[in-house]
Structures are given as structure tokens and as C-alpha cells.
Amino acid sequence: MTEPKLSQPVLEGTAGSDYERYLRTDELLALQKGEGEWVHRDELLFQTVHQSSELWLKLATSEAREATRLVAVGDLGGAIRLLRRGVDCLKIVTGALDMLEHLSPFEYLVVRKVLGHGSGFDSPGFRAVAKVTPALGAAFRAAHERAGLTLLEVYTEGRDHEELYQLAELLIEWDERVVVWRTRHFVVVERIIGGSVVGTQGTPVEVLGRLIHKRFFPELWEVRNELTALSPPGA
């Protein structure tokens, strides 16, 4: 009996390899405009950055959603593992913005004309981040309250409650990474189209700058002030 060649695909599909069939690369790589459709060749760069970012944000919010469930059932270790992955997704999305700085501000005006009313405010990924994050915070608060600890005590007694402490630090890092992305995004937009103009949906770019000050977990930032106040200057 002849053994099947391992190079031959066995998964369903029409692509030439199981790699392509599993990842659905034919469909994935057809989601970007082709050369004959470009108004400028930088459309491929623009679409690649944004489409790939949506995938990473999909993964990030999936991990955050499951982490929330795990916190609620008391599996803090499992939640910590998933939130670390989610945080790294946000890092990748922020790093991807570097590619947009390869756009010429003048040539980008050609691309901008075909975006319609498209705006980053409509990103499904960041809308999902905004949706899952409050539930994550609520699950964490319920967890440290079940342990009979205030947020301040999670930090002052952190070595005795290591998982709660690590979870608190991951929540603030998640929050921080969103802030870092917003900051980076604002600067990139300012660099390409300017900071005193109106975006594609009629929203002034300066609105992006104000979002930099938004926090999902203000109590986690405020507790730093409380901790510092425990040790007066000069003590």
C-alpha cells in the first residue's frame, strides 16, 4: 500500500496546500484592493495596517472576555495568562502604526479621498475593547472584595495575594496600552494630516488628543497616589 504524500493537502478546499486551506489565504489575500483598483499604491499599506490590526484586536478582546469569565469563577491564574496575551496584542497594534509614517502627507490626500466617511472611531476592534473592558474591571473588583481586600490592600498585602496583585497590574497595563495606542494614533494622524483639521467624519483631530486622558480603571491609577501618600516626602 502506497503511503500518501505528506505534501498533499487533506483538508477541504481548493487551495494547493493545507497551509493555505486552513488559513484561508486565498480569501484573506483577496480582501485588499488589487493594483488595478488603487488610486495610489499606498492603499495596500493602509489596508494592511488596519486589517491586520482588526485581527489582533479580535484576539485581544477574545482573551479579555474569557479572562473575565475566569476571574468570575475564581481561576485567577488562567485569567492572568490570557490577559498577558491580550496586552501583547495591543502592543502589536500600536507598533503597526509605525508603518503609517511611511505615508507621504501630500500623497495620502489621494488615498483619503476614497475612504468615504471611514473613521477609526468605527473600528470594530476598538469598539469591542470598549465593550469588554468594563466587565473585566467589574470582575476584578468582585474578586478582591470576595477576598475581603480593598484595592489599597491588594497592593500593600500583595505578596500574600500574589494572583490578585498580578491581575491588578495586568488590568492597569491593559488600560495603559489603550492610552499608548490612542497617543500614538493621535501623533500619527497629526503627522500625516495635521492637528488642526477635520477628520473624515467631520470630527476635529483634536478630539483624538482629548481621548488620551480617558482611563477605563481610574481607581487603579488613583491608588498610586494613595500608596505614595503612605510615605510622606522626606520620611
PDB file of C-alpha atoms in Angstrom:
ATOM      1  CA  MET A   1       0.000   0.000   0.000  1.00  0.00           C
ATOM      2  CA  THR A   2       1.402   3.360  -1.023  1.00  0.00           C
ATOM      3  CA  GLU A   3       1.715   5.882   1.793  1.00  0.00           C
ATOM      4  CA  PRO A   4       0.090   9.255   0.994  1.00  0.00           C
ATOM      5  CA  LYS A   5       2.489  12.072   0.318  1.00  0.00           C
ATOM      6  CA  LEU A   6       2.562  14.411   3.311  1.00  0.00           C
ATOM      7  CA  SER A   7       2.858  17.353   0.953  1.00  0.00           C
ATOM      8  CA  GLN A   8      -0.600  16.623  -0.490  1.00  0.00           C
ATOM      9  CA  PRO A   9      -3.490  18.521   1.131  1.00  0.00           C
ATOM     10  CA  VAL A  10      -6.069  16.573   3.101  1.00  0.00           C
ATOM     11  CA  LEU A  11      -8.258  19.416   4.368  1.00  0.00           C
ATOM     12  CA  GLU A  12     -11.339  20.531   2.470  1.00  0.00           C
ATOM     13  CA  GLY A  13     -10.830  23.338  -0.004  1.00  0.00           C
ATOM     14  CA  THR A  14      -9.381  24.158  -3.388  1.00  0.00           C
ATOM     15  CA  ALA A  15      -6.068  25.765  -2.468  1.00  0.00           C
ATOM     16  CA  GLY A  16      -2.866  23.902  -3.255  1.00  0.00           C
ATOM     17  CA  SER A  17      -1.785  23.174   0.331  1.00  0.00           C
ATOM     18  CA  ASP A  18      -3.264  22.548   3.753  1.00  0.00           C
ATOM     19  CA  TYR A  19      -1.476  25.681   4.964  1.00  0.00           C
ATOM     20  CA  GLU A  20      -3.465  27.773   2.501  1.00  0.00           C
ATOM     21  CA  ARG A  21      -6.686  25.863   3.141  1.00  0.00           C
ATOM     22  CA  TYR A  22      -6.521  26.123   6.933  1.00  0.00           C
ATOM     23  CA  LEU A  23      -5.604  29.816   6.936  1.00  0.00           C
ATOM     24  CA  ARG A  24      -7.924  30.557   4.006  1.00  0.00           C
ATOM     25  CA  THR A  25      -5.183  32.598   2.420  1.00  0.00           C
ATOM     26  CA  ASP A  26      -6.978  32.831  -0.944  1.00  0.00           C
ATOM     27  CA  GLU A  27      -9.804  34.725   0.757  1.00  0.00           C
ATOM     28  CA  LEU A  28      -7.552  36.635   3.135  1.00  0.00           C
ATOM     29  CA  LEU A  29      -5.263  37.979   0.435  1.00  0.00           C
ATOM     30  CA  ALA A  30      -8.226  38.930  -1.744  1.00  0.00           C
ATOM     31  CA  LEU A  31      -9.549  41.323   0.910  1.00  0.00           C
ATOM     32  CA  GLN A  32      -7.206  44.106  -0.158  1.00  0.00           C
ATOM     33  CA  LYS A  33      -7.656  46.176  -3.296  1.00  0.00           C
ATOM     34  CA  GLY A  34      -5.730  44.904  -6.301  1.00  0.00           C
ATOM     35  CA  GLU A  35      -3.293  47.011  -8.299  1.00  0.00           C
ATOM     36  CA  GLY A  36      -5.913  47.840 -10.890  1.00  0.00           C
ATOM     37  CA  GLU A  37      -8.185  49.312  -8.198  1.00  0.00           C
ATOM     38  CA  TRP A  38      -5.654  51.535  -6.417  1.00  0.00           C
ATOM     39  CA  VAL A  39      -5.918  55.296  -6.613  1.00  0.00           C
ATOM     40  CA  HIS A  40      -2.429  55.213  -5.115  1.00  0.00           C
ATOM     41  CA  ARG A  41      -0.192  52.252  -4.371  1.00  0.00           C
ATOM     42  CA  ASP A  42      -0.123  53.213  -0.654  1.00  0.00           C
ATOM     43  CA  GLU A  43      -3.662  51.908  -0.366  1.00  0.00           C
ATOM     44  CA  LEU A  44      -2.153  48.449   0.164  1.00  0.00           C
ATOM     45  CA  LEU A  45      -0.061  49.728   3.074  1.00  0.00           C
ATOM     46  CA  PHE A  46      -3.071  51.491   4.581  1.00  0.00           C
ATOM     47  CA  GLN A  47      -5.375  48.483   4.280  1.00  0.00           C
ATOM     48  CA  THR A  48      -2.744  46.036   5.525  1.00  0.00           C
ATOM     49  CA  VAL A  49      -2.135  48.010   8.718  1.00  0.00           C
ATOM     50  CA  HIS A  50      -5.803  48.412   9.515  1.00  0.00           C
ATOM     51  CA  GLN A  51      -6.998  44.940   8.531  1.00  0.00           C
ATOM     52  CA  SER A  52      -4.245  43.198  10.471  1.00  0.00           C
ATOM     53  CA  SER A  53      -4.922  45.445  13.469  1.00  0.00           C
ATOM     54  CA  GLU A  54      -8.565  44.361  13.465  1.00  0.00           C
ATOM     55  CA  LEU A  55      -7.426  40.718  13.659  1.00  0.00           C
ATOM     56  CA  TRP A  56      -5.144  41.403  16.629  1.00  0.00           C
ATOM     57  CA  LEU A  57      -7.899  43.347  18.365  1.00  0.00           C
ATOM     58  CA  LYS A  58     -10.282  40.450  17.753  1.00  0.00           C
ATOM     59  CA  LEU A  59      -7.841  38.158  19.536  1.00  0.00           C
ATOM     60  CA  ALA A  60      -7.211  40.689  22.335  1.00  0.00           C
ATOM     61  CA  THR A  61     -10.901  41.090  23.126  1.00  0.00           C
ATOM     62  CA  SER A  62     -11.494  37.335  22.913  1.00  0.00           C
ATOM     63  CA  GLU A  63      -8.781  36.821  25.534  1.00  0.00           C
ATOM     64  CA  ALA A  64     -10.149  39.622  27.727  1.00  0.00           C
ATOM     65  CA  ARG A  65     -13.668  38.214  27.521  1.00  0.00           C
ATOM     66  CA  GLU A  66     -12.537  34.744  28.571  1.00  0.00           C
ATOM     67  CA  ALA A  67     -10.286  36.204  31.272  1.00  0.00           C
ATOM     68  CA  THR A  68     -13.327  37.989  32.686  1.00  0.00           C
ATOM     69  CA  ARG A  69     -15.188  34.694  32.899  1.00  0.00           C
ATOM     70  CA  LEU A  70     -12.219  33.010  34.571  1.00  0.00           C
ATOM     71  CA  VAL A  71     -11.920  35.760  37.181  1.00  0.00           C
ATOM     72  CA  ALA A  72     -15.609  35.366  37.970  1.00  0.00           C
ATOM     73  CA  VAL A  73     -15.186  31.629  38.673  1.00  0.00           C
ATOM     74  CA  GLY A  74     -12.010  32.148  40.697  1.00  0.00           C
ATOM     75  CA  ASP A  75      -9.427  30.976  38.160  1.00  0.00           C
ATOM     76  CA  LEU A  76      -7.146  33.984  38.518  1.00  0.00           C
ATOM     77  CA  GLY A  77      -4.100  32.163  37.157  1.00  0.00           C
ATOM     78  CA  GLY A  78      -5.900  31.314  33.934  1.00  0.00           C
ATOM     79  CA  ALA A  79      -7.120  34.890  33.601  1.00  0.00           C
ATOM     80  CA  ILE A  80      -3.602  36.228  34.103  1.00  0.00           C
ATOM     81  CA  ARG A  81      -2.261  34.009  31.326  1.00  0.00           C
ATOM     82  CA  LEU A  82      -4.887  35.192  28.843  1.00  0.00           C
ATOM     83  CA  LEU A  83      -4.624  38.862  29.771  1.00  0.00           C
ATOM     84  CA  ARG A  84      -0.879  38.779  29.159  1.00  0.00           C
ATOM     85  CA  ARG A  85      -1.638  37.631  25.632  1.00  0.00           C
ATOM     86  CA  GLY A  86      -4.270  40.322  25.219  1.00  0.00           C
ATOM     87  CA  VAL A  87      -1.862  43.028  26.362  1.00  0.00           C
ATOM     88  CA  ASP A  88       0.717  41.828  23.849  1.00  0.00           C
ATOM     89  CA  CYS A  89      -1.923  42.094  21.110  1.00  0.00           C
ATOM     90  CA  LEU A  90      -2.384  45.764  21.998  1.00  0.00           C
ATOM     91  CA  LYS A  91       1.376  46.257  21.781  1.00  0.00           C
ATOM     92  CA  ILE A  92       1.397  44.816  18.262  1.00  0.00           C
ATOM     93  CA  VAL A  93      -1.461  47.071  17.162  1.00  0.00           C
ATOM     94  CA  THR A  94       0.393  50.108  18.477  1.00  0.00           C
ATOM     95  CA  GLY A  95       3.625  49.056  16.761  1.00  0.00           C
ATOM     96  CA  ALA A  96       1.773  48.677  13.458  1.00  0.00           C
ATOM     97  CA  LEU A  97       1.117  52.419  13.468  1.00  0.00           C
ATOM     98  CA  ASP A  98       4.802  52.934  12.710  1.00  0.00           C
ATOM     99  CA  MET A  99       4.096  51.738   9.167  1.00  0.00           C
ATOM    100  CA  LEU A 100       1.670  54.602   8.583  1.00  0.00           C
ATOM    101  CA  GLU A 101       4.500  57.073   8.996  1.00  0.00           C
ATOM    102  CA  HIS A 102       5.810  55.855   5.641  1.00  0.00           C
ATOM    103  CA  LEU A 103       2.862  57.657   4.039  1.00  0.00           C
ATOM    104  CA  SER A 104       3.673  60.940   2.346  1.00  0.00           C
ATOM    105  CA  PRO A 105       1.331  63.596   3.801  1.00  0.00           C
ATOM    106  CA  PHE A 106       0.721  65.005   0.322  1.00  0.00           C
ATOM    107  CA  GLU A 107       0.219  61.659  -1.438  1.00  0.00           C
ATOM    108  CA  TYR A 108      -2.030  60.397   1.358  1.00  0.00           C
ATOM    109  CA  LEU A 109      -4.554  63.052   0.327  1.00  0.00           C
ATOM    110  CA  VAL A 110      -5.228  60.916  -2.753  1.00  0.00           C
ATOM    111  CA  VAL A 111      -5.942  57.861  -0.585  1.00  0.00           C
ATOM    112  CA  ARG A 112      -8.059  59.898   1.819  1.00  0.00           C
ATOM    113  CA  LYS A 113     -10.481  60.796  -0.959  1.00  0.00           C
ATOM    114  CA  VAL A 114     -11.570  57.160  -1.368  1.00  0.00           C
ATOM    115  CA  LEU A 115     -12.121  56.453   2.353  1.00  0.00           C
ATOM    116  CA  GLY A 116     -15.655  57.812   2.252  1.00  0.00           C
ATOM    117  CA  HIS A 117     -16.723  58.546   5.828  1.00  0.00           C
ATOM    118  CA  GLY A 118     -14.407  55.854   7.159  1.00  0.00           C
ATOM    119  CA  SER A 119     -13.019  56.697  10.570  1.00  0.00           C
ATOM    120  CA  GLY A 120     -11.026  54.955  13.281  1.00  0.00           C
ATOM    121  CA  PHE A 121     -13.950  55.729  15.587  1.00  0.00           C
ATOM    122  CA  ASP A 122     -15.793  52.953  13.741  1.00  0.00           C
ATOM    123  CA  SER A 123     -13.131  50.298  14.334  1.00  0.00           C
ATOM    124  CA  PRO A 124     -14.945  47.086  15.366  1.00  0.00           C
ATOM    125  CA  GLY A 125     -11.827  46.085  17.284  1.00  0.00           C
ATOM    126  CA  PHE A 126     -11.633  49.167  19.460  1.00  0.00           C
ATOM    127  CA  ARG A 127     -15.387  49.212  19.931  1.00  0.00           C
ATOM    128  CA  ALA A 128     -15.024  45.661  21.234  1.00  0.00           C
ATOM    129  CA  VAL A 129     -12.218  46.779  23.569  1.00  0.00           C
ATOM    130  CA  ALA A 130     -14.504  49.466  24.972  1.00  0.00           C
ATOM    131  CA  LYS A 131     -17.259  46.884  25.425  1.00  0.00           C
ATOM    132  CA  VAL A 132     -15.293  44.114  27.180  1.00  0.00           C
ATOM    133  CA  THR A 133     -13.107  46.266  29.414  1.00  0.00           C
ATOM    134  CA  PRO A 134     -15.726  47.474  31.955  1.00  0.00           C
ATOM    135  CA  ALA A 135     -16.846  43.878  32.577  1.00  0.00           C
ATOM    136  CA  LEU A 136     -13.233  42.900  33.187  1.00  0.00           C
ATOM    137  CA  GLY A 137     -12.888  45.660  35.761  1.00  0.00           C
ATOM    138  CA  ALA A 138     -16.137  44.652  37.471  1.00  0.00           C
ATOM    139  CA  ALA A 139     -14.974  41.029  37.698  1.00  0.00           C
ATOM    140  CA  PHE A 140     -11.696  42.124  39.287  1.00  0.00           C
ATOM    141  CA  ARG A 141     -13.453  44.337  41.835  1.00  0.00           C
ATOM    142  CA  ALA A 142     -15.755  41.478  42.795  1.00  0.00           C
ATOM    143  CA  ALA A 143     -12.725  39.185  43.163  1.00  0.00           C
ATOM    144  CA  HIS A 144     -10.802  41.390  45.580  1.00  0.00           C
ATOM    145  CA  GLU A 145     -13.980  42.120  47.524  1.00  0.00           C
ATOM    146  CA  ARG A 146     -14.601  38.377  47.882  1.00  0.00           C
ATOM    147  CA  ALA A 147     -11.100  38.131  49.301  1.00  0.00           C
ATOM    148  CA  GLY A 148     -12.035  40.816  51.851  1.00  0.00           C
ATOM    149  CA  LEU A 149      -9.489  43.264  50.453  1.00  0.00           C
ATOM    150  CA  THR A 150      -9.704  46.875  49.417  1.00  0.00           C
ATOM    151  CA  LEU A 151      -7.803  47.865  46.301  1.00  0.00           C
ATOM    152  CA  LEU A 152      -5.196  49.527  48.501  1.00  0.00           C
ATOM    153  CA  GLU A 153      -4.748  46.278  50.423  1.00  0.00           C
ATOM    154  CA  VAL A 154      -4.290  44.351  47.170  1.00  0.00           C
ATOM    155  CA  TYR A 155      -1.105  46.384  46.829  1.00  0.00           C
ATOM    156  CA  THR A 156       0.034  46.709  50.428  1.00  0.00           C
ATOM    157  CA  GLU A 157      -0.558  42.999  51.035  1.00  0.00           C
ATOM    158  CA  GLY A 158       0.289  41.938  47.509  1.00  0.00           C
ATOM    159  CA  ARG A 159       2.861  39.306  48.470  1.00  0.00           C
ATOM    160  CA  ASP A 160       0.164  37.457  50.369  1.00  0.00           C
ATOM    161  CA  HIS A 161      -2.290  37.725  47.490  1.00  0.00           C
ATOM    162  CA  GLU A 162       0.024  37.375  44.504  1.00  0.00           C
ATOM    163  CA  GLU A 163      -2.562  36.493  41.881  1.00  0.00           C
ATOM    164  CA  LEU A 164      -4.835  39.405  42.783  1.00  0.00           C
ATOM    165  CA  TYR A 165      -1.828  41.715  42.670  1.00  0.00           C
ATOM    166  CA  GLN A 166      -0.703  40.375  39.282  1.00  0.00           C
ATOM    167  CA  LEU A 167      -4.236  40.708  37.961  1.00  0.00           C
ATOM    168  CA  ALA A 168      -4.428  44.321  39.135  1.00  0.00           C
ATOM    169  CA  GLU A 169      -1.157  45.072  37.358  1.00  0.00           C
ATOM    170  CA  LEU A 170      -2.394  43.450  34.142  1.00  0.00           C
ATOM    171  CA  LEU A 171      -5.583  45.496  34.240  1.00  0.00           C
ATOM    172  CA  ILE A 172      -3.667  48.728  34.546  1.00  0.00           C
ATOM    173  CA  GLU A 173      -1.314  47.600  31.787  1.00  0.00           C
ATOM    174  CA  TRP A 174      -4.308  46.871  29.550  1.00  0.00           C
ATOM    175  CA  ASP A 175      -5.562  50.381  30.328  1.00  0.00           C
ATOM    176  CA  GLU A 176      -2.104  51.831  29.742  1.00  0.00           C
ATOM    177  CA  ARG A 177      -1.723  50.082  26.379  1.00  0.00           C
ATOM    178  CA  VAL A 178      -5.016  51.555  25.189  1.00  0.00           C
ATOM    179  CA  VAL A 179      -3.779  55.003  26.252  1.00  0.00           C
ATOM    180  CA  VAL A 180      -0.445  54.428  24.494  1.00  0.00           C
ATOM    181  CA  TRP A 181      -2.268  53.383  21.310  1.00  0.00           C
ATOM    182  CA  ARG A 182      -4.503  56.470  21.455  1.00  0.00           C
ATOM    183  CA  THR A 183      -1.474  58.696  21.978  1.00  0.00           C
ATOM    184  CA  ARG A 184       0.474  57.078  19.165  1.00  0.00           C
ATOM    185  CA  HIS A 185      -2.551  57.195  16.871  1.00  0.00           C
ATOM    186  CA  PHE A 186      -3.096  60.879  17.574  1.00  0.00           C
ATOM    187  CA  VAL A 187       0.537  61.711  16.828  1.00  0.00           C
ATOM    188  CA  VAL A 188       0.497  59.675  13.600  1.00  0.00           C
ATOM    189  CA  VAL A 189      -2.688  61.418  12.439  1.00  0.00           C
ATOM    190  CA  GLU A 190      -1.210  64.797  13.376  1.00  0.00           C
ATOM    191  CA  ARG A 191       1.963  63.952  11.452  1.00  0.00           C
ATOM    192  CA  ILE A 192       0.092  62.900   8.306  1.00  0.00           C
ATOM    193  CA  ILE A 193      -2.891  65.265   8.020  1.00  0.00           C
ATOM    194  CA  GLY A 194      -2.244  67.830  10.767  1.00  0.00           C
ATOM    195  CA  GLY A 195      -3.647  68.517  14.210  1.00  0.00           C
ATOM    196  CA  SER A 196      -5.970  71.403  13.369  1.00  0.00           C
ATOM    197  CA  VAL A 197      -8.047  69.793  10.635  1.00  0.00           C
ATOM    198  CA  VAL A 198     -11.319  67.871  10.486  1.00  0.00           C
ATOM    199  CA  GLY A 199     -11.384  64.089  10.064  1.00  0.00           C
ATOM    200  CA  THR A 200     -13.331  62.060   7.502  1.00  0.00           C
ATOM    201  CA  GLN A 201     -16.473  62.052   9.682  1.00  0.00           C
ATOM    202  CA  GLY A 202     -16.314  65.751  10.434  1.00  0.00           C
ATOM    203  CA  THR A 203     -14.652  65.206  13.818  1.00  0.00           C
ATOM    204  CA  PRO A 204     -11.785  67.584  14.643  1.00  0.00           C
ATOM    205  CA  VAL A 205      -8.465  65.772  15.039  1.00  0.00           C
ATOM    206  CA  GLU A 206      -8.026  67.485  18.399  1.00  0.00           C
ATOM    207  CA  VAL A 207     -10.783  65.214  19.768  1.00  0.00           C
ATOM    208  CA  LEU A 208      -8.316  62.331  19.437  1.00  0.00           C
ATOM    209  CA  GLY A 209      -5.935  64.268  21.653  1.00  0.00           C
ATOM    210  CA  ARG A 210      -8.553  64.628  24.377  1.00  0.00           C
ATOM    211  CA  LEU A 211      -9.143  60.878  24.410  1.00  0.00           C
ATOM    212  CA  ILE A 212      -5.564  60.411  25.589  1.00  0.00           C
ATOM    213  CA  HIS A 213      -6.730  61.403  29.071  1.00  0.00           C
ATOM    214  CA  LYS A 214      -9.511  58.791  29.232  1.00  0.00           C
ATOM    215  CA  ARG A 215      -8.965  55.871  31.650  1.00  0.00           C
ATOM    216  CA  PHE A 216     -11.014  52.685  31.955  1.00  0.00           C
ATOM    217  CA  PHE A 217      -9.817  51.997  35.510  1.00  0.00           C
ATOM    218  CA  PRO A 218      -9.311  55.367  37.238  1.00  0.00           C
ATOM    219  CA  GLU A 219      -9.261  53.648  40.627  1.00  0.00           C
ATOM    220  CA  LEU A 220      -6.136  51.707  39.644  1.00  0.00           C
ATOM    221  CA  TRP A 221      -4.392  54.965  38.779  1.00  0.00           C
ATOM    222  CA  GLU A 222      -5.668  56.729  41.890  1.00  0.00           C
ATOM    223  CA  VAL A 223      -4.402  54.002  44.221  1.00  0.00           C
ATOM    224  CA  ARG A 224      -0.867  55.016  43.216  1.00  0.00           C
ATOM    225  CA  ASN A 225      -1.483  58.372  44.852  1.00  0.00           C
ATOM    226  CA  GLU A 226      -2.723  56.634  47.995  1.00  0.00           C
ATOM    227  CA  LEU A 227       0.336  54.396  48.109  1.00  0.00           C
ATOM    228  CA  THR A 228       2.695  57.327  47.662  1.00  0.00           C
ATOM    229  CA  ALA A 229       0.863  59.209  50.432  1.00  0.00           C
ATOM    230  CA  LEU A 230       1.729  56.365  52.843  1.00  0.00           C
ATOM    231  CA  SER A 231       5.320  57.524  52.693  1.00  0.00           C
ATOM    232  CA  PRO A 232       5.462  61.325  53.098  1.00  0.00           C
ATOM    233  CA  PRO A 233       8.339  63.160  51.374  1.00  0.00           C
ATOM    234  CA  GLY A 234      11.478  63.104  53.496  1.00  0.00           C
ATOM    235  CA  ALA A 235      10.299  60.143  55.567  1.00  0.00           C
TER     236      ALA A 235
END
